[in-house]
Short mmCIF file of C-alpha atoms and ligand atoms in Angstrom, two decimals:
data_model
loop_
_atom_site.label_atom_id
_atom_site.label_comp_id
_atom_site.label_asym_id
_atom_site.label_seq_id
_atom_site.Cartn_x
_atom_site.Cartn_y
_atom_site.Cartn_z
CA MET P 1 20.85 -2.97 -2.12
CA LEU P 2 17.84 -5.22 -2.74
CA ALA P 3 18.25 -7.93 -5.32
CA PRO P 4 15.28 -9.79 -7.17
CA ILE P 5 14.90 -13.76 -6.53
CA LEU P 6 15.35 -14.96 -10.35
CA HIS P 7 14.70 -18.30 -11.76
CA LYS P 8 17.34 -19.63 -13.70
CA GLY P 9 16.22 -22.98 -15.80
CA LYS P 10 13.84 -23.42 -18.31
CA SER P 11 9.87 -22.63 -17.83
CA LYS P 12 6.40 -24.08 -18.98
CA VAL P 13 4.78 -20.64 -18.51
CA LYS P 14 3.63 -19.43 -21.69
CA SER P 15 1.36 -16.56 -20.59
CA ILE P 16 0.48 -14.24 -17.52
CA ALA P 17 -2.16 -11.60 -17.12
CA VAL P 18 -1.40 -8.55 -14.84
CA LEU P 19 -3.98 -6.44 -12.87
CA THR P 20 -3.95 -3.58 -10.26
CA SER P 21 -6.63 -3.80 -7.47
CA GLY P 22 -7.68 -1.92 -4.39
CA GLY P 23 -6.45 1.75 -3.83
CA ASP P 24 -3.92 2.84 -6.49
CA ALA P 25 -0.44 3.67 -5.07
CA PRO P 26 2.64 5.65 -6.44
CA GLY P 27 4.93 3.28 -7.80
CA MET P 28 2.32 0.54 -9.42
CA ASN P 29 3.07 1.75 -13.04
CA ALA P 30 7.03 0.94 -12.35
CA ALA P 31 5.79 -2.71 -11.25
CA ILE P 32 3.37 -3.07 -14.39
CA ARG P 33 6.26 -2.25 -16.58
CA ALA P 34 8.71 -4.86 -14.81
CA VAL P 35 6.21 -7.55 -14.98
CA VAL P 36 5.31 -6.64 -18.89
CA ARG P 37 9.22 -6.50 -19.68
CA THR P 38 10.22 -9.56 -17.83
CA ALA P 39 7.71 -11.38 -19.28
CA ILE P 40 8.09 -10.54 -22.71
CA SER P 41 12.05 -11.02 -22.42
CA HIS P 42 11.17 -14.71 -21.26
CA GLU P 43 8.89 -15.05 -24.24
CA VAL P 44 6.01 -15.30 -22.20
CA ALA P 45 2.92 -13.33 -23.64
CA VAL P 46 1.32 -10.60 -21.06
CA TYR P 47 -1.81 -9.31 -20.83
CA GLY P 48 -3.12 -6.48 -19.11
CA VAL P 49 -6.40 -6.32 -17.23
CA ALA P 50 -8.24 -3.11 -16.68
CA LYS P 51 -9.91 -1.96 -13.23
CA GLY P 52 -8.66 -4.56 -11.10
CA TYR P 53 -11.01 -7.72 -10.62
CA SER P 54 -14.20 -5.76 -12.02
CA GLY P 55 -12.43 -5.50 -15.37
CA LEU P 56 -11.52 -8.91 -14.90
CA LEU P 57 -15.10 -10.32 -14.56
CA GLU P 58 -16.08 -8.03 -17.51
CA GLY P 59 -13.36 -9.50 -19.41
CA ARG P 60 -11.43 -6.36 -19.98
CA ILE P 61 -8.13 -7.94 -21.01
CA GLN P 62 -5.50 -6.66 -23.77
CA ARG P 63 -2.08 -8.25 -24.74
CA LEU P 64 0.40 -5.64 -23.77
CA SER P 65 3.68 -5.03 -25.46
CA ALA P 66 7.42 -4.07 -24.26
CA GLY P 67 6.20 -0.61 -25.77
CA SER P 68 2.99 -0.10 -24.23
CA VAL P 69 4.77 0.25 -20.70
CA ALA P 70 7.18 2.77 -22.22
CA ASN P 71 7.39 6.18 -20.34
CA ILE P 72 5.49 5.03 -17.29
CA ILE P 73 8.04 4.42 -14.62
CA GLN P 74 7.69 7.62 -13.29
CA ARG P 75 3.98 8.31 -13.51
CA GLY P 76 1.85 7.74 -10.41
CA GLY P 77 -1.50 5.93 -10.51
CA THR P 78 -1.68 3.03 -12.56
CA ILE P 79 -2.04 2.86 -16.47
CA LEU P 80 -4.46 -0.37 -15.71
CA LYS P 81 -6.85 1.39 -13.42
CA THR P 82 -8.12 -0.09 -10.45
CA ASP P 83 -10.85 -1.01 -8.34
CA ARG P 84 -12.36 -2.24 -5.07
CA CYS P 85 -14.61 -5.11 -6.23
CA PRO P 86 -17.18 -6.66 -3.63
CA ALA P 87 -18.37 -9.02 -6.32
CA PHE P 88 -15.13 -10.74 -6.26
CA TYR P 89 -15.96 -11.95 -2.43
CA GLU P 90 -18.05 -14.27 -4.41
CA LYS P 91 -17.08 -17.82 -5.03
CA SER P 92 -19.09 -18.18 -8.14
CA ALA P 93 -17.16 -14.72 -9.40
CA ARG P 94 -13.85 -16.21 -8.91
CA ARG P 95 -14.48 -19.18 -10.78
CA GLU P 96 -15.88 -17.26 -13.71
CA ALA P 97 -12.85 -15.00 -13.65
CA ALA P 98 -10.62 -18.37 -14.08
CA ASN P 99 -12.87 -19.76 -16.80
CA LEU P 100 -12.58 -16.39 -18.70
CA MET P 101 -8.81 -16.10 -18.58
CA ARG P 102 -8.38 -19.89 -19.34
CA ARG P 103 -10.59 -19.24 -22.52
CA GLN P 104 -8.34 -16.16 -23.62
CA GLY P 105 -5.30 -18.77 -23.33
CA ILE P 106 -3.94 -17.16 -20.13
CA GLU P 107 -2.28 -19.35 -17.59
CA SER P 108 -1.38 -17.16 -14.58
CA LEU P 109 -2.26 -13.78 -13.14
CA ILE P 110 0.04 -11.45 -11.11
CA VAL P 111 -1.86 -9.05 -8.88
CA ILE P 112 -0.83 -5.85 -7.52
CA GLY P 113 -2.50 -4.44 -4.50
CA GLY P 114 -3.08 -4.97 -0.79
CA ASP P 115 -4.69 -7.18 1.64
CA GLY P 116 -8.00 -7.31 0.11
CA SER P 117 -6.51 -8.18 -3.21
CA TYR P 118 -4.63 -10.46 -1.75
CA LYS P 119 -7.63 -12.47 -0.36
CA GLY P 120 -9.14 -12.49 -3.92
CA ALA P 121 -5.91 -14.01 -5.26
CA HIS P 122 -5.72 -16.69 -2.65
CA TYR P 123 -9.08 -17.94 -3.25
CA LEU P 124 -8.88 -17.73 -6.84
CA GLU P 125 -6.11 -19.90 -7.17
CA THR P 126 -7.40 -22.68 -3.93
CA GLU P 127 -10.59 -23.13 -5.57
CA ASN P 128 -9.83 -23.06 -8.91
CA ASP P 129 -6.15 -24.11 -9.40
CA PHE P 130 -5.33 -21.14 -11.06
CA PRO P 131 -1.68 -19.59 -10.40
CA VAL P 132 -1.42 -16.23 -8.86
CA ILE P 133 1.26 -14.33 -7.12
CA GLY P 134 0.66 -11.37 -5.14
CA ILE P 135 2.86 -7.81 -5.49
CA PRO P 136 2.31 -5.63 -2.49
CA GLY P 137 0.99 -2.35 -3.79
CA THR P 138 -0.55 0.12 -0.95
CA ILE P 139 0.68 3.02 0.57
CA ASP P 140 -1.06 1.69 4.07
CA ASN P 141 2.18 -0.99 4.04
CA ASP P 142 -0.03 -2.91 6.60
CA ILE P 143 0.27 -6.19 5.07
CA PRO P 144 2.36 -9.12 6.65
CA GLY P 145 4.87 -10.97 5.01
CA THR P 146 6.74 -7.69 4.08
CA GLU P 147 8.25 -4.87 5.35
CA ASP P 148 7.81 -2.56 2.66
CA THR P 149 5.22 -1.97 0.01
CA ILE P 150 5.16 -0.13 -3.00
CA GLY P 151 3.78 3.28 -2.65
CA PHE P 152 4.59 4.06 1.17
CA ASP P 153 7.59 5.77 0.82
CA THR P 154 6.12 8.20 -1.90
CA SER P 155 2.90 8.62 0.45
CA VAL P 156 5.04 9.36 3.57
CA ASN P 157 7.23 11.77 1.45
CA THR P 158 4.22 13.94 0.50
CA ALA P 159 2.77 14.06 3.87
CA ILE P 160 6.05 14.91 5.31
CA GLU P 161 6.40 17.64 2.84
CA ALA P 162 2.76 18.98 3.66
CA ILE P 163 3.65 18.76 7.45
CA ASP P 164 6.86 20.95 6.81
CA ARG P 165 4.56 23.52 5.09
CA ILE P 166 2.08 23.41 8.04
CA ARG P 167 4.85 23.77 10.68
CA ASP P 168 5.85 27.26 8.66
CA THR P 169 2.37 28.82 9.21
CA ALA P 170 1.63 26.87 12.72
CA ASN P 171 5.10 28.53 14.04
CA SER P 172 3.94 32.10 12.75
CA HIS P 173 0.70 31.86 14.33
CA ASP P 174 1.57 29.54 17.42
CA ARG P 175 -0.90 27.14 16.57
CA VAL P 176 -1.71 23.37 17.19
CA PHE P 177 -2.40 21.58 13.98
CA ILE P 178 -3.99 18.25 13.70
CA VAL P 179 -2.81 16.53 10.53
CA GLU P 180 -4.86 13.59 9.46
CA VAL P 181 -3.03 10.95 7.15
CA MET P 182 -4.52 7.78 5.55
CA GLY P 183 -4.94 4.81 6.86
CA ARG P 184 -8.09 3.38 7.51
CA SER P 185 -6.90 0.32 9.86
CA SER P 186 -3.49 0.74 10.30
CA GLY P 187 -1.11 3.47 11.64
CA HIS P 188 2.23 2.64 9.73
CA ILE P 189 1.61 5.99 7.60
CA ALA P 190 1.22 8.17 10.83
CA LEU P 191 3.85 6.43 13.00
CA GLN P 192 6.45 7.16 10.07
CA VAL P 193 5.07 10.38 9.22
CA GLY P 194 4.72 11.53 12.82
CA ILE P 195 8.70 10.66 13.39
CA GLY P 196 9.91 12.12 10.41
CA GLY P 197 7.65 15.21 11.01
CA GLY P 198 8.57 15.71 14.79
CA ALA P 199 4.96 15.41 15.79
CA GLU P 200 4.07 16.08 19.62
CA ARG P 201 1.61 13.08 19.20
CA ILE P 202 0.78 10.59 17.18
CA ILE P 203 -2.63 8.65 17.11
CA VAL P 204 -2.99 5.12 15.67
CA PRO P 205 -6.09 2.93 14.99
CA GLU P 206 -4.09 -0.02 16.61
CA LEU P 207 -3.43 1.66 20.08
CA PRO P 208 -6.63 3.47 21.59
CA GLU P 209 -4.46 4.72 24.41
CA THR P 210 -2.75 7.04 21.80
CA TRP P 211 -5.89 8.96 22.24
CA LYS P 212 -5.42 9.53 25.80
CA GLY P 213 -3.29 12.92 27.33
CA VAL P 214 -3.58 14.66 23.86
CA SER P 215 -3.74 18.12 25.44
CA LYS P 216 -0.90 17.09 28.06
CA ALA P 217 1.11 16.37 25.19
CA VAL P 218 0.58 19.97 24.10
CA ASP P 219 1.20 21.56 27.51
CA ARG P 220 4.12 19.70 28.04
CA GLY P 221 5.52 21.60 24.51
CA ILE P 222 4.40 24.71 25.92
CA LYS P 223 6.41 24.49 29.11
CA ARG P 224 9.46 23.86 27.34
CA GLY P 225 8.58 26.76 25.48
CA LYS P 226 6.98 25.45 22.20
CA THR P 227 4.67 27.83 20.55
CA SER P 228 3.35 25.28 18.16
CA SER P 229 2.75 21.82 17.88
CA ILE P 230 1.81 19.10 15.38
CA ILE P 231 -0.49 16.09 15.98
CA VAL P 232 -0.91 13.34 13.41
CA VAL P 233 -3.76 11.19 13.53
CA ALA P 234 -4.44 8.24 11.22
CA GLU P 235 -7.91 8.50 9.61
CA GLY P 236 -9.41 5.04 10.97
CA PRO P 237 -12.49 3.74 9.83
CA LYS P 238 -14.08 7.16 8.65
CA PRO P 239 -11.89 10.45 7.39
CA GLY P 240 -12.46 13.25 9.59
CA LEU P 241 -11.23 11.95 12.90
CA ALA P 242 -9.03 14.71 13.15
CA PHE P 243 -12.08 17.04 14.29
CA ARG P 244 -12.94 14.43 17.15
CA VAL P 245 -9.33 15.17 18.53
CA ALA P 246 -9.62 19.11 18.09
CA LYS P 247 -12.88 18.62 20.37
CA GLN P 248 -10.70 16.85 22.69
CA LEU P 249 -7.84 19.50 22.55
CA GLU P 250 -10.75 22.42 23.26
CA LYS P 251 -11.56 20.49 26.43
CA GLY P 252 -8.21 20.75 27.24
CA GLY P 253 -8.23 24.38 26.82
CA HIS P 254 -6.39 24.43 23.55
CA SER P 255 -7.56 25.23 20.05
CA GLY P 256 -6.55 22.98 16.92
CA LYS P 257 -6.48 23.75 13.40
CA VAL P 258 -7.72 20.69 11.31
CA CYS P 259 -5.68 19.72 8.13
CA ILE P 260 -6.90 16.54 6.43
CA LEU P 261 -4.16 15.47 3.77
CA GLY P 262 -6.55 12.80 2.03
CA HIS P 263 -6.15 11.40 -1.45
CA ILE P 264 -3.05 13.71 -2.06
CA GLN P 265 -0.82 11.24 -0.35
CA ARG P 266 -2.04 8.45 -2.97
CA GLY P 267 -0.76 10.87 -5.99
CA GLY P 268 1.90 11.88 -7.48
CA THR P 269 5.30 10.78 -8.70
CA PRO P 270 6.96 7.91 -7.25
CA THR P 271 9.90 8.30 -5.27
CA ALA P 272 13.30 6.58 -6.43
CA HIS P 273 12.75 3.98 -3.80
CA ASP P 274 9.44 3.04 -4.68
CA ARG P 275 10.31 2.70 -8.38
CA PHE P 276 13.26 0.46 -7.36
CA LEU P 277 11.02 -1.49 -4.90
CA ALA P 278 8.07 -1.93 -7.59
CA SER P 279 10.75 -3.40 -10.53
CA VAL P 280 12.54 -5.43 -8.20
CA LEU P 281 9.38 -7.12 -6.54
CA ALA P 282 7.51 -7.23 -9.79
CA THR P 283 10.54 -8.83 -11.74
CA SER P 284 10.72 -11.44 -8.60
CA ALA P 285 6.77 -12.31 -8.98
CA VAL P 286 7.21 -13.21 -12.60
CA HIS P 287 10.34 -15.18 -12.02
CA CYS P 288 8.19 -17.10 -9.46
CA LEU P 289 5.70 -18.28 -12.12
CA LEU P 290 8.71 -19.11 -14.29
CA ALA P 291 10.02 -21.34 -11.50
CA GLY P 292 6.36 -22.84 -11.17
CA LYS P 293 5.64 -21.21 -7.88
CA SER P 294 2.23 -19.82 -7.24
CA ASN P 295 -0.23 -18.75 -4.28
CA LEU P 296 2.76 -16.63 -2.98
CA ALA P 297 3.14 -12.99 -2.41
CA VAL P 298 6.83 -11.49 -2.89
CA GLY P 299 7.77 -8.87 -0.24
CA VAL P 300 10.76 -7.71 1.58
CA LEU P 301 12.43 -8.86 4.88
CA ASN P 302 15.48 -8.25 6.55
CA GLY P 303 16.47 -6.46 3.27
CA GLN P 304 15.88 -9.38 1.26
CA VAL P 305 13.23 -10.20 -1.58
CA VAL P 306 11.07 -13.25 0.05
CA ARG P 307 8.19 -15.22 -1.15
CA VAL P 308 5.27 -16.06 1.65
CA PRO P 309 2.62 -18.15 1.05
CA LEU P 310 -0.59 -16.28 0.73
CA ALA P 311 -2.15 -18.53 2.76
CA GLU P 312 -0.23 -16.92 5.67
CA ILE P 313 -0.77 -13.71 4.77
CA VAL P 314 -4.57 -13.01 4.20
CA ARG P 315 -5.58 -14.06 7.36
CA HIS P 316 -3.41 -11.35 9.46
CA ARG P 317 -2.57 -7.67 9.75
CA ARG P 318 0.79 -6.61 9.95
CA PRO P 319 1.39 -5.00 13.80
CA LEU P 320 3.24 -1.73 14.15
CA PRO P 321 6.78 -2.24 14.43
CA GLU P 322 7.63 -2.74 18.05
CA GLY P 323 9.17 0.40 19.91
CA LEU P 324 8.40 2.86 17.31
CA MET P 325 5.60 4.41 19.52
CA LEU P 326 7.83 4.68 22.54
CA MET P 327 10.59 6.21 20.54
CA ALA P 328 7.96 8.84 19.01
CA ALA P 329 7.03 9.61 22.46
CA ASP P 330 10.57 9.93 23.99
CA LEU P 331 11.78 12.22 21.09
CA ALA P 332 8.59 14.66 21.51
CA SER P 333 9.07 14.69 25.03
O1 F6P A 1 -5.34 2.50 -0.19
C1 F6P A 1 -5.39 2.22 0.79
C2 F6P A 1 -6.07 3.46 1.20
O2 F6P A 1 -5.49 4.87 0.63
C3 F6P A 1 -6.28 3.82 2.88
O3 F6P A 1 -5.14 4.56 3.56
C4 F6P A 1 -7.56 4.58 3.00
O4 F6P A 1 -8.29 4.56 4.21
C5 F6P A 1 -8.61 4.07 1.96
O5 F6P A 1 -7.53 3.35 1.07
C6 F6P A 1 -9.15 5.09 1.41
O6 F6P A 1 -9.85 4.32 0.21
P1 F6P A 1 -11.05 5.33 -0.96
O7 F6P A 1 -9.76 6.08 -2.07
O8 F6P A 1 -11.53 4.13 -1.35
O9 F6P A 1 -11.66 6.11 -0.30
#
């Protein structure tokens, strides 16, 4: 079982702020709860920033108590609310944020979010010498330095539940369904959902060749006696890609029904896995700061909690695990 990295000695840290940033992810509340409770149990004052970096720039900061995070571990979304904040790409905005926190007596910041949020955190520290730690919170699971992100498991389960339902109607009508899942620039959700949902074909942004031969994949199924098929496609840069797949199928003589799962994948009760992951990673994040370490993100590699420098993460994107696309094709053949 995954275990947190704990700091055993004394600590000079007196105050921590926490925010959620980017797209929300189920399990973010469990992470906020663990940050708050861990900090307080080590006599560190903890502050919640509302609405991500936008709220930080507006000074929307509140002291949090142990009681303020009661009864949230099971709730989807984020009680702190979140935002995408283009203004934070500006150096001057990051300087303003660091000064604002310092004026409020805040010495360090924990950012729960995805790769864009990590960039903001990394530059906030390097330019202003303001300690930050990242916790991976995104349904996309596309952050380097970790094999798992808070929210991924829940969103995959939500999508698979939807596919199981779609299969019922697909079977009854002998239809082809194209199910579009989230993932602007990454196919991790599509891959796991496609494998777990038994898709005939998985189309991901990382591998343009997955677009080829979609009709043939359906034909192969029909030859084996299948009367219905599921194709899973990652949404790519703009939702609605599934309609293009349907057009391509038409050219091959098939008609496909489109189902775009969209934001239902971001909401809902976090799975036990995501609650546990969030609790362990958030506890480890606070202990990083207690140990005087920063400009890092916590993550999971080879079944263990790790600390990875943000500098190593922000310039990359996590590739799809090798072999899984081939495996998916074999399992569908
Ligand atoms: O948070 C990640 C994500 O859900 C991606 O999978 C998706 O492409 C994007 O966010 C959607 O963003 P928004 O909710 O801002 O439209």
